[in-house]
Tab-separated table of C-alpha atoms in Angstrom:
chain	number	residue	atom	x	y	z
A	170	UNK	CA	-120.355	39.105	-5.683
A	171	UNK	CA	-122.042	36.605	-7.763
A	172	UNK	CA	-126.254	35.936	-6.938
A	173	UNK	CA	-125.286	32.189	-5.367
A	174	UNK	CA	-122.844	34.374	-2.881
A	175	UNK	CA	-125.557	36.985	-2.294
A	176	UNK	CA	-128.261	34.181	-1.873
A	177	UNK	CA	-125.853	32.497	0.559
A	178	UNK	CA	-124.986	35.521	2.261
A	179	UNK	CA	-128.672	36.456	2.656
A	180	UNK	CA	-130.957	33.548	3.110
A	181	UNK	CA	-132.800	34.332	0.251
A	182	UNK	CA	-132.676	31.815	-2.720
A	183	UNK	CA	-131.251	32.119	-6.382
A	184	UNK	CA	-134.928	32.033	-7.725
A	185	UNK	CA	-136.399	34.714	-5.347
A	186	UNK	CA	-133.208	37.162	-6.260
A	187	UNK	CA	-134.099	36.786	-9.898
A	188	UNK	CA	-137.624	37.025	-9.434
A	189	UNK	CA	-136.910	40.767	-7.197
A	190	UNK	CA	-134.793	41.443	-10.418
A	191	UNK	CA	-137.828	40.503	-12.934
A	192	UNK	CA	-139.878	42.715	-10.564
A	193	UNK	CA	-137.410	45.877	-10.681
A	194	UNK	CA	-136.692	45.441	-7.028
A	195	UNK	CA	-133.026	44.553	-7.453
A	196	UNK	CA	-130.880	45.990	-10.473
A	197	UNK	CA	-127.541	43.869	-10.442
A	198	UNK	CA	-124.525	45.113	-12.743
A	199	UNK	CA	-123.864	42.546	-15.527
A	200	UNK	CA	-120.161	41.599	-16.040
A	201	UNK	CA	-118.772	40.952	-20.043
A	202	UNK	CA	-120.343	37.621	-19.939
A	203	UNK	CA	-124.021	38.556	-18.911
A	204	UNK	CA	-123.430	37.072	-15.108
A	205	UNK	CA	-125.213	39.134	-12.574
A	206	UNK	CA	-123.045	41.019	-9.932
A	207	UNK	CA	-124.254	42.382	-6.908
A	208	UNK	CA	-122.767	44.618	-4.280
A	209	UNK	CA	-122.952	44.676	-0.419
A	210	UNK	CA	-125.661	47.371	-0.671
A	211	UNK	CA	-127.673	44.375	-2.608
A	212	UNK	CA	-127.421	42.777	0.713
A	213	UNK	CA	-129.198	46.039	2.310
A	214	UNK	CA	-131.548	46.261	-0.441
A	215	UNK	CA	-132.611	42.535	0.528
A	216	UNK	CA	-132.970	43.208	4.141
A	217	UNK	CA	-135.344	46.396	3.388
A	218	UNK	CA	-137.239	44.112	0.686
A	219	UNK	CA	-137.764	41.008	2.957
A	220	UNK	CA	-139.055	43.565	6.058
A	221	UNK	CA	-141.544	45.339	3.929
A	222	UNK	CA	-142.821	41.399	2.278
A	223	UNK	CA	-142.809	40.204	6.156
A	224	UNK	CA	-145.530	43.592	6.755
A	225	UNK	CA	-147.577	42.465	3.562
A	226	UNK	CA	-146.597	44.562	1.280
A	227	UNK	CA	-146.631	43.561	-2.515
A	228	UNK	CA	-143.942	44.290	-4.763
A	229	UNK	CA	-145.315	47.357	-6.281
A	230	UNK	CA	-145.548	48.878	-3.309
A	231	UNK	CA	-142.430	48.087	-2.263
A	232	UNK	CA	-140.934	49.138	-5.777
A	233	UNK	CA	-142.371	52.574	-5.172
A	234	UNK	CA	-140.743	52.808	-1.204
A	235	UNK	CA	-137.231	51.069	-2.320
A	236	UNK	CA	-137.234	54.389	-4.876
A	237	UNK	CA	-136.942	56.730	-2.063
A	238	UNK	CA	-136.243	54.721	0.613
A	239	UNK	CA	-132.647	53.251	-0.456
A	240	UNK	CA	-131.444	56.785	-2.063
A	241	UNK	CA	-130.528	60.113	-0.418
A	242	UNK	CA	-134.203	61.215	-0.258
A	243	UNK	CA	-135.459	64.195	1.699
A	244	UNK	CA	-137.879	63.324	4.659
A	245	UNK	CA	-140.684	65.139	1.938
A	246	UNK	CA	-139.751	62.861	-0.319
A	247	UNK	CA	-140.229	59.956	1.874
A	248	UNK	CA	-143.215	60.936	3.644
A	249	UNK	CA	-145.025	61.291	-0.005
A	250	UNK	CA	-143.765	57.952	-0.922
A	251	UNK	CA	-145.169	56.308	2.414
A	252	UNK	CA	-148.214	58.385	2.051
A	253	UNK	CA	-148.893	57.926	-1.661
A	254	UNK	CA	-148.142	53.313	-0.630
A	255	UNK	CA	-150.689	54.160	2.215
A	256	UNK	CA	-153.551	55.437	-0.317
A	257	UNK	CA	-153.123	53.089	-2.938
A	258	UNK	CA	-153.405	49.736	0.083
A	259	UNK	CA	-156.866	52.219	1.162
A	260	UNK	CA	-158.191	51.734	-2.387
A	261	UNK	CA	-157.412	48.275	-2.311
A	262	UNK	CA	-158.922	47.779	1.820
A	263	UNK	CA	-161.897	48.874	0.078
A	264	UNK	CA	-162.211	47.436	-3.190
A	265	UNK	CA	-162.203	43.716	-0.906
A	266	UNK	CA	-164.851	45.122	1.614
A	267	UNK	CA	-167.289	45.789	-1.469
A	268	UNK	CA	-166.644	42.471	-2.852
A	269	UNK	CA	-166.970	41.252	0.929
A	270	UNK	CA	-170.565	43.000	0.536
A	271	UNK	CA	-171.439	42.165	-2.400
A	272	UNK	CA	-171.092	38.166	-1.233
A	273	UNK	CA	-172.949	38.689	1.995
A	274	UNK	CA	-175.878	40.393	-0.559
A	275	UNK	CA	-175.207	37.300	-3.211
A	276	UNK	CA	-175.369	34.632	0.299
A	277	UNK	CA	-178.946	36.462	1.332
A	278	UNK	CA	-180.327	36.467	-2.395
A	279	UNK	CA	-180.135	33.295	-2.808
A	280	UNK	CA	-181.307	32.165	0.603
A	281	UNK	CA	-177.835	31.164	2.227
A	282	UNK	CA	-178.141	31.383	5.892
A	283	UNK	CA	-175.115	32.711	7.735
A	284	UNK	CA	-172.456	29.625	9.063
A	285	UNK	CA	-173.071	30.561	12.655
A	286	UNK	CA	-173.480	27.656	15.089
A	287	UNK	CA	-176.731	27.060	16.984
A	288	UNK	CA	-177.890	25.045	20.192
A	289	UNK	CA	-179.013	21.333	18.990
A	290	UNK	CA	-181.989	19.902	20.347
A	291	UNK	CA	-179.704	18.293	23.386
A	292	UNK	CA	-178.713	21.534	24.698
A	293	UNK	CA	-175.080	21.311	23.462
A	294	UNK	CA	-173.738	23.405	20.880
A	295	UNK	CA	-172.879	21.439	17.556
A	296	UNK	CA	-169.697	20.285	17.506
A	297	UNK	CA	-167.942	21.206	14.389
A	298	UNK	CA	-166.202	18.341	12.546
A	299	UNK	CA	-163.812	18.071	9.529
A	300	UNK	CA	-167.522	16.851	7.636
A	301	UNK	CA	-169.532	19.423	9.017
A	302	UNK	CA	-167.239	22.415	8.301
A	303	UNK	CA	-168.796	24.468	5.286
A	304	UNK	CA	-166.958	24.425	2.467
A	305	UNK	CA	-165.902	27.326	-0.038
């Protein structure tokens, strides 16, 4: 099938198919005339592709699981794959919290109180409007 078929078929648009392709996520055969041509297992592919985006995975994470996960892999094989995807998304968890830390030590260097919301002189807590809300 053609990529508007498989789009149709799939939900998925022309663009976003030849974006997974740019990204090594889909390989379709090319006819004589350079037209891409997909195969029902695209359509599998797809599914596997669009369940591991709707988790949060990014595509070269999900490059390294369609690998083993779409071919006659042993469990070993799979298990490795999930646990090598697993340690690389730890190294990035913690590359954000130091930058998370290193903001909360910039925001007390240079005297920014936290945005928490205090008791005004009435009694009633401050009512956050569109104005008041900080902005980053």
């Amino acid at each position: 099938m053609r990529i508007g078929e498989l789009s149709a078929r799939t939900g998925v648009s022309v663009r976003a198919l030849r974006c997974c392709e740019d990204q090594g996520l889909l390989a379709p055969r090319r006819n004589a005339s350079g037209q891409r041509l997909y195969s029902a297992e695209h359509e599998s592919v797809i599914a596997t592709i669009r369940d591991l985006l709707d988790a949060g995975f990014c595509s070269s994470v999900i490059a390294t699981l369609l690998r083993v996960v779409g071919g006659s892999a042993s469990d070993d094989e799979l298990e490795r794959a999930f646990d090598a995807a697993r340690r690389r998304l730890e190294s990035e968890k913690q590359a954000i919290d130091r930058e998370l830390d290193m903001l909360a030590t910039l925001r007390g260097r240079w005297g920014l109180a936290p945005h928490v919301r205090v008791r005004g002189e009435s009694g009633d807590h401050e009512r956050i409007t569109e104005s008041s809300r900080p902005r980053y």
